[in-house]
PDB file of C-alpha atoms and ligand atoms in Angstrom:
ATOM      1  CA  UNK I   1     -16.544  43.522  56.982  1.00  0.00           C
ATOM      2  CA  UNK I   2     -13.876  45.550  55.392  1.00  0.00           C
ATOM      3  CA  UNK I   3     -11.128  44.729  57.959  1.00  0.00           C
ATOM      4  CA  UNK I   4     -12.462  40.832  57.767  1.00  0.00           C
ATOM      5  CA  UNK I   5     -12.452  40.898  53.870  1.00  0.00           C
ATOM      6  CA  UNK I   6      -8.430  42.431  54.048  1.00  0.00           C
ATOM      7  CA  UNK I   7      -7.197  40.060  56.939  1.00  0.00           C
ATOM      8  CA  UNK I   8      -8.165  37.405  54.608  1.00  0.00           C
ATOM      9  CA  UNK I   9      -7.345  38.665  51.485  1.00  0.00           C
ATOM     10  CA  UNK I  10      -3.356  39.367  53.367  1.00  0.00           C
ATOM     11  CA  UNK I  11      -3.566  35.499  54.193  1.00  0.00           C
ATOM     12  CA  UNK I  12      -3.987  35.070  50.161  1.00  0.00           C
ATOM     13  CA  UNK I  13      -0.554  35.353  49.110  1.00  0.00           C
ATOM     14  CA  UNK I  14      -0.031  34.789  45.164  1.00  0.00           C
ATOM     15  CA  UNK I  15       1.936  31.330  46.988  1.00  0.00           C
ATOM     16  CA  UNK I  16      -0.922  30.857  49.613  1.00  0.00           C
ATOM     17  CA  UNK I  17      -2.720  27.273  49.191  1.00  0.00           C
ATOM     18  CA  UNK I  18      -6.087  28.115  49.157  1.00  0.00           C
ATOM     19  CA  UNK I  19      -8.953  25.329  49.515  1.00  0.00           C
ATOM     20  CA  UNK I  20     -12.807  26.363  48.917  1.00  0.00           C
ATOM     21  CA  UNK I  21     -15.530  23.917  50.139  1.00  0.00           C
ATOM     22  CA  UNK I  22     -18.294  24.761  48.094  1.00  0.00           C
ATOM     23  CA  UNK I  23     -22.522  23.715  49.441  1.00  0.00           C
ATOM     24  CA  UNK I  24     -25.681  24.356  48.291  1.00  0.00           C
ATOM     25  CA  UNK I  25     -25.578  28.586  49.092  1.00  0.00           C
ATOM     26  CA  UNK I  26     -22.781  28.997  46.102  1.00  0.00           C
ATOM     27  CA  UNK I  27     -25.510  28.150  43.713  1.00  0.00           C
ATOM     28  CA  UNK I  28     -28.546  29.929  45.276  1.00  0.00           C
ATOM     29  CA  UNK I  29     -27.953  33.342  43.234  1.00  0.00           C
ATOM     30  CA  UNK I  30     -27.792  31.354  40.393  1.00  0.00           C
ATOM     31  CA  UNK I  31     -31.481  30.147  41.430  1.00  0.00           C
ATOM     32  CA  UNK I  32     -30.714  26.461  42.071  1.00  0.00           C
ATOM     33  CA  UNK I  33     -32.600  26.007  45.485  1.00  0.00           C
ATOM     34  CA  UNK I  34     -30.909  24.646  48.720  1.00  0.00           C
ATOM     35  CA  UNK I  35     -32.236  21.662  50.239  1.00  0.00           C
ATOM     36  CA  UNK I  36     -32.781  23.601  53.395  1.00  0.00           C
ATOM     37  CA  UNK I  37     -34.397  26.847  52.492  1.00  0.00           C
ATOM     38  CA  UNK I  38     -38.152  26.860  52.909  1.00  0.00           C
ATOM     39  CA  UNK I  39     -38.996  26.094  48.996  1.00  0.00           C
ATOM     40  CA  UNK I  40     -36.852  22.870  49.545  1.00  0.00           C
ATOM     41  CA  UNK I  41     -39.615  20.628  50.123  1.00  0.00           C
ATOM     42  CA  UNK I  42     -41.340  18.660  46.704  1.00  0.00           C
ATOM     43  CA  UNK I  43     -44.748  17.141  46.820  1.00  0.00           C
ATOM     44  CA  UNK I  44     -44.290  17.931  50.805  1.00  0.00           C
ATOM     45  CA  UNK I  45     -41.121  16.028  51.158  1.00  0.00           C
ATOM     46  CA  UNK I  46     -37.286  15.753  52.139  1.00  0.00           C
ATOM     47  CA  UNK I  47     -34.709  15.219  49.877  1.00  0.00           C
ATOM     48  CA  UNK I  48     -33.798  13.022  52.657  1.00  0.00           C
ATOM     49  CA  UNK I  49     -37.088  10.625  51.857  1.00  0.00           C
ATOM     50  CA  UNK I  50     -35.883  11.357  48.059  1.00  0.00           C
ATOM     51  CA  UNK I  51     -32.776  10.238  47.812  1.00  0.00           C
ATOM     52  CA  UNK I  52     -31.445   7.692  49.254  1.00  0.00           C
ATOM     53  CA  UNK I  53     -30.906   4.175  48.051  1.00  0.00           C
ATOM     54  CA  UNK I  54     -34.531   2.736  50.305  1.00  0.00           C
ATOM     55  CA  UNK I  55     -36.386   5.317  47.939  1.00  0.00           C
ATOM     56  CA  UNK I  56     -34.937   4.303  44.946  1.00  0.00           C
ATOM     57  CA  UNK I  57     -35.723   0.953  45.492  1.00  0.00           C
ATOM     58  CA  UNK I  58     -39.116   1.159  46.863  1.00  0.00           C
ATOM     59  CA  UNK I  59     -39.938   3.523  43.922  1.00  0.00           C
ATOM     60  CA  UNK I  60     -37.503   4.315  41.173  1.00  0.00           C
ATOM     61  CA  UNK I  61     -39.590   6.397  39.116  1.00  0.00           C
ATOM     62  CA  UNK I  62     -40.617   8.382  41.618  1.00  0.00           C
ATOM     63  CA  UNK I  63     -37.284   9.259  42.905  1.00  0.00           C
ATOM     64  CA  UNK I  64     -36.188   9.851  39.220  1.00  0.00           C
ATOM     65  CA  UNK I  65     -39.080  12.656  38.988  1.00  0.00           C
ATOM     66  CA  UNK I  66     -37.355  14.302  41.323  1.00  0.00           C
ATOM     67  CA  UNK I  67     -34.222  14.346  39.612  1.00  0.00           C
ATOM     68  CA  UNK I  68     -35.542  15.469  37.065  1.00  0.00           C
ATOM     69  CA  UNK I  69     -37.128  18.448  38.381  1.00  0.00           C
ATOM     70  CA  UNK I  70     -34.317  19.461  39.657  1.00  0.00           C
ATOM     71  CA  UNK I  71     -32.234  18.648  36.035  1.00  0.00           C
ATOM     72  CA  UNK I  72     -34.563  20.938  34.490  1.00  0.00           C
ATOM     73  CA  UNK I  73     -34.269  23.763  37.159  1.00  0.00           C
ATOM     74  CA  UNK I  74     -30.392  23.462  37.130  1.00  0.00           C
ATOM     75  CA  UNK I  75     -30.127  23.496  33.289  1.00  0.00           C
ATOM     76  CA  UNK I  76     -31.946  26.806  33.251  1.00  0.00           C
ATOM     77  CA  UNK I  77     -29.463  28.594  35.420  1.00  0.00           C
ATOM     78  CA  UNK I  78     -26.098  30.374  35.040  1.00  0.00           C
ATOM     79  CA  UNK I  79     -22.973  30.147  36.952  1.00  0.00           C
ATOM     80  CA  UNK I  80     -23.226  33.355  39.277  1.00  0.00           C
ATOM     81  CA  UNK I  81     -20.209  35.726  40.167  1.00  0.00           C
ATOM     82  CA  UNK I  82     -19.235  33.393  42.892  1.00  0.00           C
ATOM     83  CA  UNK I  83     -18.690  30.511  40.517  1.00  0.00           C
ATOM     84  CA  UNK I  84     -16.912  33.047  38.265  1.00  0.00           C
ATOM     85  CA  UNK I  85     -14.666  34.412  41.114  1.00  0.00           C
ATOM     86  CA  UNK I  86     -13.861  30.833  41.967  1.00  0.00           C
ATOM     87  CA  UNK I  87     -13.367  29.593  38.364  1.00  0.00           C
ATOM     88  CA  UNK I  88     -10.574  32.244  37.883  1.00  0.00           C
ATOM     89  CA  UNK I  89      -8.633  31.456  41.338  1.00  0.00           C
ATOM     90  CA  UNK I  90      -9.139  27.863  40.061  1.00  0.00           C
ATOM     91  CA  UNK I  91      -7.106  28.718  36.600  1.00  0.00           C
ATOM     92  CA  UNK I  92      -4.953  31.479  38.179  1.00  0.00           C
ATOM     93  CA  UNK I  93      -3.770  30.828  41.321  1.00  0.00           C
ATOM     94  CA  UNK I  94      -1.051  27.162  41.891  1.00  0.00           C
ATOM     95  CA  UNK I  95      -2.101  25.459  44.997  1.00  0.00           C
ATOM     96  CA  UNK I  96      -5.655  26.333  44.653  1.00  0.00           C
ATOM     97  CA  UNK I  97      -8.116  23.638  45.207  1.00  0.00           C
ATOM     98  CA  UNK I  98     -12.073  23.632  44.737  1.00  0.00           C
ATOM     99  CA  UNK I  99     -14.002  20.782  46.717  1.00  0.00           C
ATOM    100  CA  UNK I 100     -17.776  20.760  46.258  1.00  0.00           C
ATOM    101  CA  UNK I 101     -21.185  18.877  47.570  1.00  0.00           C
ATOM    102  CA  UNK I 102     -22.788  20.303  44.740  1.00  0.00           C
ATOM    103  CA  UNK I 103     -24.387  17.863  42.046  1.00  0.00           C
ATOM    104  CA  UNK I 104     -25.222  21.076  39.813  1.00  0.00           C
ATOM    105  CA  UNK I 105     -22.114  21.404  37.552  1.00  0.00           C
ATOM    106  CA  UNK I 106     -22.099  24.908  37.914  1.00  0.00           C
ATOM    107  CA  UNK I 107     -18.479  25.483  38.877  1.00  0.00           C
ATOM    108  CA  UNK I 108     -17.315  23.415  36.146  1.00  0.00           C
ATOM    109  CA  UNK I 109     -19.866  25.737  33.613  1.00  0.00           C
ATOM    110  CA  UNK I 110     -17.991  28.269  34.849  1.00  0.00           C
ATOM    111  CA  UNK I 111     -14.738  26.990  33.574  1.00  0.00           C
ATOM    112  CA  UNK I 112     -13.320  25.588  36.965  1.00  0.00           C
ATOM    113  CA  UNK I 113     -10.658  22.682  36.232  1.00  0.00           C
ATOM    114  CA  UNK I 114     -10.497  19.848  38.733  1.00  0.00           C
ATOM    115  CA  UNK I 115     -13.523  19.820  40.904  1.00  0.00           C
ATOM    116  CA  UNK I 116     -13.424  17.142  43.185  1.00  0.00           C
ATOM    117  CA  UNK I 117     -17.040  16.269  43.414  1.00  0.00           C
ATOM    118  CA  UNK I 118     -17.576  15.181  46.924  1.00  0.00           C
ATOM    119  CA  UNK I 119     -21.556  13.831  45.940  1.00  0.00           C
ATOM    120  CA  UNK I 120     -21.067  13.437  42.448  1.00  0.00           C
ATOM    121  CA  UNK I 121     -23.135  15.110  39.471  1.00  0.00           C
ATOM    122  CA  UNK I 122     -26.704  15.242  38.625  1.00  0.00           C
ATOM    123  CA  UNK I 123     -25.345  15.479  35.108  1.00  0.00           C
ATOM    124  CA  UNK I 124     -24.252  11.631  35.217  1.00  0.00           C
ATOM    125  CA  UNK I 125     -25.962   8.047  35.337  1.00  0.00           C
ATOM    126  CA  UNK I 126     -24.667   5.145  36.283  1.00  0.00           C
ATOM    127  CA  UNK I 127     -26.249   1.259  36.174  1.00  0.00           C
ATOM    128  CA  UNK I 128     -28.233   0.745  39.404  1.00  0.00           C
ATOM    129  CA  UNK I 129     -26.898  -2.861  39.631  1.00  0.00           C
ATOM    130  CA  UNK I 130     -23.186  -1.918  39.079  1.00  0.00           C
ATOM    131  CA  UNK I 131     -23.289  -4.477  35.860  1.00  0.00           C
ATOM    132  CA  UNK I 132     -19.887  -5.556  34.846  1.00  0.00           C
ATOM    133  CA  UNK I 133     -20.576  -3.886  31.084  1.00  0.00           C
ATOM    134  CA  UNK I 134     -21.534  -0.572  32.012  1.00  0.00           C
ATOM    135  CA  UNK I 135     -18.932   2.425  32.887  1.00  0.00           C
ATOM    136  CA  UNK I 136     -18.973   3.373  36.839  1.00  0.00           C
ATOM    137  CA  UNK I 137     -21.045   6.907  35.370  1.00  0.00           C
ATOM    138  CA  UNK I 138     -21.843   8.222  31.935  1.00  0.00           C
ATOM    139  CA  UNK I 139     -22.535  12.173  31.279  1.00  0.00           C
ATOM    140  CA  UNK I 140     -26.497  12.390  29.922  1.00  0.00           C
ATOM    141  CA  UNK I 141     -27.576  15.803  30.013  1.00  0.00           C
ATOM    142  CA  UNK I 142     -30.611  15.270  28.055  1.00  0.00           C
ATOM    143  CA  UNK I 143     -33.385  17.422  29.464  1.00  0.00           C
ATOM    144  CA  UNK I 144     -35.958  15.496  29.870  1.00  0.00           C
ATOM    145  CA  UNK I 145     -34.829  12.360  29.523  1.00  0.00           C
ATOM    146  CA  UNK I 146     -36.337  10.639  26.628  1.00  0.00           C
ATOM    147  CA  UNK I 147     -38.104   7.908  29.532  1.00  0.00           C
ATOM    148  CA  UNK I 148     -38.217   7.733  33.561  1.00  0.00           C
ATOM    149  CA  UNK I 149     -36.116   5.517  34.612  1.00  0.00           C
ATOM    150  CA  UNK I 150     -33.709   5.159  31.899  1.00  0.00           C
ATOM    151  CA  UNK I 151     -32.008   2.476  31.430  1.00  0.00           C
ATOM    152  CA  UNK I 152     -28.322   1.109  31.571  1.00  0.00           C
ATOM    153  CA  UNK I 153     -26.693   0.572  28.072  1.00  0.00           C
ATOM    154  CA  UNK I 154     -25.340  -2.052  28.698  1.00  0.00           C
ATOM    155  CA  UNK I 155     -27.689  -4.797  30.229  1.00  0.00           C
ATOM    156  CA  UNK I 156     -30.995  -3.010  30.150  1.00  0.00           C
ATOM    157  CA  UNK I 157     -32.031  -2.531  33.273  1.00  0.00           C
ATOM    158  CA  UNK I 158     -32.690   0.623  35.540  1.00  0.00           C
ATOM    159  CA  UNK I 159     -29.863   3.948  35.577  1.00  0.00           C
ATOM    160  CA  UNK I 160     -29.480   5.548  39.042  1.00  0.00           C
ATOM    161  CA  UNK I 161     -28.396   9.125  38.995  1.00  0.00           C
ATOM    162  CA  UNK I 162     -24.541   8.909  39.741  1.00  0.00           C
ATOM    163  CA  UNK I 163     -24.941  11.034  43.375  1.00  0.00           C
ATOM    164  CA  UNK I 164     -24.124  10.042  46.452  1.00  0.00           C
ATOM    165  CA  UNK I 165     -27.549   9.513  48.334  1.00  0.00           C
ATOM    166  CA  UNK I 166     -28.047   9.754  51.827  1.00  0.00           C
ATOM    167  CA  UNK I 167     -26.698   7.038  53.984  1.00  0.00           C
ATOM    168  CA  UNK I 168     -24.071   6.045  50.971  1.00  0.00           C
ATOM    169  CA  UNK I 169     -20.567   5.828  51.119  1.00  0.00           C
ATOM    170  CA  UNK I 170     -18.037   8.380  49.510  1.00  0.00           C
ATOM    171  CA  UNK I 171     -15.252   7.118  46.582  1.00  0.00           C
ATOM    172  CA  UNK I 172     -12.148   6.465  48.943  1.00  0.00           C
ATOM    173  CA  UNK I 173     -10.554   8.743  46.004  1.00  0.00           C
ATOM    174  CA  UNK I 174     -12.665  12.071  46.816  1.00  0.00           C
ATOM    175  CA  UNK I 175     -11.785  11.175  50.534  1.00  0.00           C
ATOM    176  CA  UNK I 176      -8.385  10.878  49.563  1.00  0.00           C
ATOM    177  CA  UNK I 177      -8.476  14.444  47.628  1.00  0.00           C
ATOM    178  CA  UNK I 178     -10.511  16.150  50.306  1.00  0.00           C
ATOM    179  CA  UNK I 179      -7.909  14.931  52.741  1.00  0.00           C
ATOM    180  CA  UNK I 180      -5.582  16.361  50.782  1.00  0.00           C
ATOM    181  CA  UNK I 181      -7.217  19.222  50.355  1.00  0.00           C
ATOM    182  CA  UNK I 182      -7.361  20.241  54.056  1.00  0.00           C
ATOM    183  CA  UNK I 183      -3.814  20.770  54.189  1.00  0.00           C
ATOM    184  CA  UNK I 184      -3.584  24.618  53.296  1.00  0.00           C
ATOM    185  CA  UNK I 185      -3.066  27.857  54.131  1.00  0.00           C
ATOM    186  CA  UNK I 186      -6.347  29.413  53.894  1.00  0.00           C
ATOM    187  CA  UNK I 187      -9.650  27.545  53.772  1.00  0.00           C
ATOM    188  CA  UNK I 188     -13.060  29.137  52.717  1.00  0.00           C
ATOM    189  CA  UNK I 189     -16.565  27.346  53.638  1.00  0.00           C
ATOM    190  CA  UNK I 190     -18.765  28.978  51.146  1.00  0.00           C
ATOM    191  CA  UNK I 191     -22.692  28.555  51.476  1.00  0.00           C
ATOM    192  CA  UNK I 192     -22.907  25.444  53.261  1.00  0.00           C
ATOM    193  CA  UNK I 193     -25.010  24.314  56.418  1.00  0.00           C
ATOM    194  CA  UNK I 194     -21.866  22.290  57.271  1.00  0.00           C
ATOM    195  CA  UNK I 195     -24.200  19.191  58.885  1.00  0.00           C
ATOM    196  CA  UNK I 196     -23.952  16.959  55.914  1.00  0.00           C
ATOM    197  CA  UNK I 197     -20.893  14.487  56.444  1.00  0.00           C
ATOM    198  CA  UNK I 198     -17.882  13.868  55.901  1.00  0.00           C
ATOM    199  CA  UNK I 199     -17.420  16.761  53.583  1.00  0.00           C
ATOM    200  CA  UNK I 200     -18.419  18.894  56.918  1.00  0.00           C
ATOM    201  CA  UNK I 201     -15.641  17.112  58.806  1.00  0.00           C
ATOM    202  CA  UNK I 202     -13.245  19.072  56.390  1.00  0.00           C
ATOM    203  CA  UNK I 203     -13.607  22.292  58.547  1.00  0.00           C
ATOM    204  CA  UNK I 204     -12.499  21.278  61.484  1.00  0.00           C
ATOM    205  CA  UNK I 205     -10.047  18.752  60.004  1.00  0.00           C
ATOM    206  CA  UNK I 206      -8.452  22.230  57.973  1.00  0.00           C
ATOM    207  CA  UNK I 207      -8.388  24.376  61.458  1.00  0.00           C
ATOM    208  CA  UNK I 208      -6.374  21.652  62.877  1.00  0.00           C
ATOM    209  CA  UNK I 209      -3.808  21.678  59.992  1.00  0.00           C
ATOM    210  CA  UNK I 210      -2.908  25.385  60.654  1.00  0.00           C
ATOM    211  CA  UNK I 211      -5.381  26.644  57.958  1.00  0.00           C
ATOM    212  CA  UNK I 212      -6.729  30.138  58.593  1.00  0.00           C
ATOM    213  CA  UNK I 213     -10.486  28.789  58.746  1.00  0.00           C
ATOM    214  CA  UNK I 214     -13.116  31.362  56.681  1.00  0.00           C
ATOM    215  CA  UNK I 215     -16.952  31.208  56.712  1.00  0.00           C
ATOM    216  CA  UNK I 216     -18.781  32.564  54.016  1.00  0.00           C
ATOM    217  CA  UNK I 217     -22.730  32.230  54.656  1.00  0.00           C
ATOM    218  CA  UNK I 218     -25.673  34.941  55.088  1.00  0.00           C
ATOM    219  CA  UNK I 219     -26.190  32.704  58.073  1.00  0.00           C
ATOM    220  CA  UNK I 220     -24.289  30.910  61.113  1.00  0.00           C
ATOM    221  CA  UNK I 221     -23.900  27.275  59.508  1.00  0.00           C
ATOM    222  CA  UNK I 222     -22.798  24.391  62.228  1.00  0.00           C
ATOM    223  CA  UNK I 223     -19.453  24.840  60.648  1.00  0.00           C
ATOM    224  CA  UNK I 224     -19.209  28.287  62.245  1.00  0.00           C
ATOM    225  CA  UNK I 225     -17.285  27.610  65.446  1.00  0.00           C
ATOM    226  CA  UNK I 226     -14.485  26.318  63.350  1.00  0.00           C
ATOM    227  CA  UNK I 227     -14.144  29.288  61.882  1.00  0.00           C
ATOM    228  CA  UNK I 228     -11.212  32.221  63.025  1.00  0.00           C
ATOM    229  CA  UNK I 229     -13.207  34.664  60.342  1.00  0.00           C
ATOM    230  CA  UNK I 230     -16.693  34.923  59.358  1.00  0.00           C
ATOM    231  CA  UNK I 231     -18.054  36.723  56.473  1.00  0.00           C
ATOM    232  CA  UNK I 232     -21.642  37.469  56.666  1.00  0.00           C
ATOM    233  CA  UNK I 233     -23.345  37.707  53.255  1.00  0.00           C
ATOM    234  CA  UNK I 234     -23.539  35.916  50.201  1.00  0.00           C
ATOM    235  CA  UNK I 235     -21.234  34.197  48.084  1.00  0.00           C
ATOM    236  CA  UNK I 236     -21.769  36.033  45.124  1.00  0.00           C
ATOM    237  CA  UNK I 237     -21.095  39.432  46.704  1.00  0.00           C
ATOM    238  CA  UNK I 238     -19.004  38.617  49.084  1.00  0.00           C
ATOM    239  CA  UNK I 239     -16.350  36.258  46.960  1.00  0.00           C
ATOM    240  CA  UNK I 240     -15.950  39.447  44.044  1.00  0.00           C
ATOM    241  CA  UNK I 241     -15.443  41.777  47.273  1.00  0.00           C
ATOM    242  CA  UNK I 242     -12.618  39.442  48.207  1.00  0.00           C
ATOM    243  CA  UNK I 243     -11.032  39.103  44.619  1.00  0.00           C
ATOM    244  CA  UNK I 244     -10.663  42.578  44.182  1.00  0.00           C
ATOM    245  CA  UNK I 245      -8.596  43.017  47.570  1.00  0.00           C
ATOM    246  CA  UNK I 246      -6.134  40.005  45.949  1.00  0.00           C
ATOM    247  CA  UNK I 247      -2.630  41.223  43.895  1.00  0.00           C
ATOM    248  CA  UNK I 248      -3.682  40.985  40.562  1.00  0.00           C
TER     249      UNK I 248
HETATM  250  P1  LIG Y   1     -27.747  23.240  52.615  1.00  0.00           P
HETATM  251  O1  LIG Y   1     -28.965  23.403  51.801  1.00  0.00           O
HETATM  252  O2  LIG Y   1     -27.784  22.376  53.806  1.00  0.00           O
HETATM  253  O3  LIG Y   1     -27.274  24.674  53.152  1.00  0.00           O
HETATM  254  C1  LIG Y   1     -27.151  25.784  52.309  1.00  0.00           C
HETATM  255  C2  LIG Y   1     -26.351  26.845  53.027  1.00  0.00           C
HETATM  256  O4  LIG Y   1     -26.169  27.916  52.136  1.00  0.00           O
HETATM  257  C3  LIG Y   1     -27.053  27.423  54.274  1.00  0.00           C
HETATM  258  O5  LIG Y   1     -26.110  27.469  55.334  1.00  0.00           O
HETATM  259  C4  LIG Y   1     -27.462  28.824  53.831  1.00  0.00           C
HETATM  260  O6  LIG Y   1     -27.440  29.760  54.909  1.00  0.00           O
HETATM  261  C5  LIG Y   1     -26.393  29.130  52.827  1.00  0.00           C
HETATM  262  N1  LIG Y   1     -26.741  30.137  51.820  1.00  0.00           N
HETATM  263  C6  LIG Y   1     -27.958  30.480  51.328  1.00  0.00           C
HETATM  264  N2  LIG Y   1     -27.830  31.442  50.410  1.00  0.00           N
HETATM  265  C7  LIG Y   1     -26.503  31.696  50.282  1.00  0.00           C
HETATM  266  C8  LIG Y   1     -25.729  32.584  49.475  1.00  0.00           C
HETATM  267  N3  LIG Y   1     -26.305  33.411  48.588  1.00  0.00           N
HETATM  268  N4  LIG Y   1     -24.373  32.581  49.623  1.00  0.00           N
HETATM  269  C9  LIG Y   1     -23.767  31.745  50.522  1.00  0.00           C
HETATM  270  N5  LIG Y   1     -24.451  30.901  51.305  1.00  0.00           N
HETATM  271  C10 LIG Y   1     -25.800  30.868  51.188  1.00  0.00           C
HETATM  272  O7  LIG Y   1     -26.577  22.809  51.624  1.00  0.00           O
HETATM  273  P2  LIG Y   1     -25.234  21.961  51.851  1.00  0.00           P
HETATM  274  O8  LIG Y   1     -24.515  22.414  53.062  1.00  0.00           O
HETATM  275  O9  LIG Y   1     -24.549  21.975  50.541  1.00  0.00           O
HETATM  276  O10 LIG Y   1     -25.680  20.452  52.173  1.00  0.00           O
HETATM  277  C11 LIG Y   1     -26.757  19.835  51.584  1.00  0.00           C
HETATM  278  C12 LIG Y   1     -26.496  18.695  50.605  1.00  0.00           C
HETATM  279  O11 LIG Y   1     -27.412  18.932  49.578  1.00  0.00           O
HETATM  280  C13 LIG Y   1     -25.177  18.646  49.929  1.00  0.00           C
HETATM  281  O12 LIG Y   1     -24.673  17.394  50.135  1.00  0.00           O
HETATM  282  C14 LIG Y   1     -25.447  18.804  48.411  1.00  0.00           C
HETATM  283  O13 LIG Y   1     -24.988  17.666  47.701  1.00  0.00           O
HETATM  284  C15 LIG Y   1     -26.916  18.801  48.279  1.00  0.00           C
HETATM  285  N6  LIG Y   1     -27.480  19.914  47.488  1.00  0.00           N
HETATM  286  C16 LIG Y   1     -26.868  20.333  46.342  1.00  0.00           C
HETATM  287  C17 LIG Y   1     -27.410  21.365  45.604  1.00  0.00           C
HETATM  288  C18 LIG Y   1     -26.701  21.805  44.365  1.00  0.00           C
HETATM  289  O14 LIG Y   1     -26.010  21.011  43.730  1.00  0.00           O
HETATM  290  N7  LIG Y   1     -26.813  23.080  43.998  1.00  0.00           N
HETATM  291  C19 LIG Y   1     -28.603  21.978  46.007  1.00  0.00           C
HETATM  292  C20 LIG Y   1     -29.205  21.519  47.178  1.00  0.00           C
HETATM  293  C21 LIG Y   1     -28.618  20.502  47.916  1.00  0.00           C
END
């Protein structure tokens, strides 16, 4: 791992671009589950029979309970050294970019400028019938919310949580970032399964750009052939293992 953990860190130049793709793993020190580990499941289902837009519709209050679960989980954790590790490159290093499928807020706890938010945030509402009056997403981070479903400010009827659900399309401006994103000089896939897209496609999409293409997972993700080096472990030991092989 040493070797792995210096080949990379040599590819880290202070003028390297550096892109992380941050999933679920980057938060599971900090105790927010992911979707695939074996406590994933609530009330015995998927977050794919959760959320998604048929749900919603078929039963808004019952996909809102599961929202706000997880709202009340997430508020009681802590950015982890991973977050922290990432939060300073963030700040630190030009060129850097973070791009995550996290709807957690964590990394921007942490102090990360700039997250491009490939799903959105858990922390943000928006009005489920896209009413002219209403913003496109307003922060609420009440926990709970004072009533389930709440309701849009502006004509009354029901808030969706401002995430991208399963089977929903991405803001052609995160596609535009993430594209941009890809072009660098060393990319890191940190803690994700990789099977969720597009924000998987931006593995393979990075290797062909030239990036030197890093996996950071305790296990092999689907991202894994994509990637020249593999570090085996997880993010919040092995990112703090990298930092302190970078110039400072
Ligand atoms: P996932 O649940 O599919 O996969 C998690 C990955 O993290 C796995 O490959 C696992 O081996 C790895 N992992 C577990 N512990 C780790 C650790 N300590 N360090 C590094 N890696 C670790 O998550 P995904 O790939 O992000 O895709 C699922 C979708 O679910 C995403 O779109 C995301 O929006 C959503 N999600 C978000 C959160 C969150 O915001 N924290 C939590 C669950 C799911």
């Amino acid at each position: 791992m040493e070797e792995l953990l210096a080949q990379v860190a040599a590819r880290m130049g202070e003028d390297a671009r550096v892109t992380v793709l941050t999933g679920a793993g980057v938060s599971a020190a900090s105790g927010v589950r992911t979707f695939r580990d074996p406590g994933g499941l609530w009330h015995g289902m998927r977050p794919e029979e959760v959320a998604t837009p048929e749900a919603f519709a078929c039963d808004p209050r019952l996909c809102w309970e599961w929202y706000e679960m997880r709202r009340r989980q997430i508020a009681a954790c802590e950015p982890n050294p991973a977050h922290e590790v990432i939060a300073r490159w963030a700040r630190q290093r030009p060129g850097f970019r973070l791009v995550t499928q996290n709807v957690d807020g964590l990394h921007e706890r942490a102090g990360t400028p700039g997250v491009v938010r490939f799903h959105g945030s858990i922390w943000h509402l928006s009005c489920a019938a896209r009413c002219a009056g209403s913003p496109a997403a307003w922060e609420d981070r009440r926990v709970p919310l004072p009533e389930l479903p709440p309701a849009c400010p502006a004509c009354g009827g029901i808030a969706r949580p401002a995430v991208v659900w399963f089977g929903e399309g991405i803001d052609p401006r995160v596609i535009l970032a993430a594209r941009e994103a890809v072009e660098c000089e060393v990319f890191l896939a940190v803690g994700t399964s990789a099977v969720v897209f597009p924000a998987a496609g931006m593995i393979g999409e990075a290797r062909r750009a030239g990036a030197l293409v890093v996996e950071v997972n305790p296990e092999t993700s689907a991202g894994a052939g994509e990637a020249q080096v593999v570090l085996r472990g997880g993010a919040e030991v092995v990112l703090p293992r990298l930092d302190a092989l970078l110039p400072a």
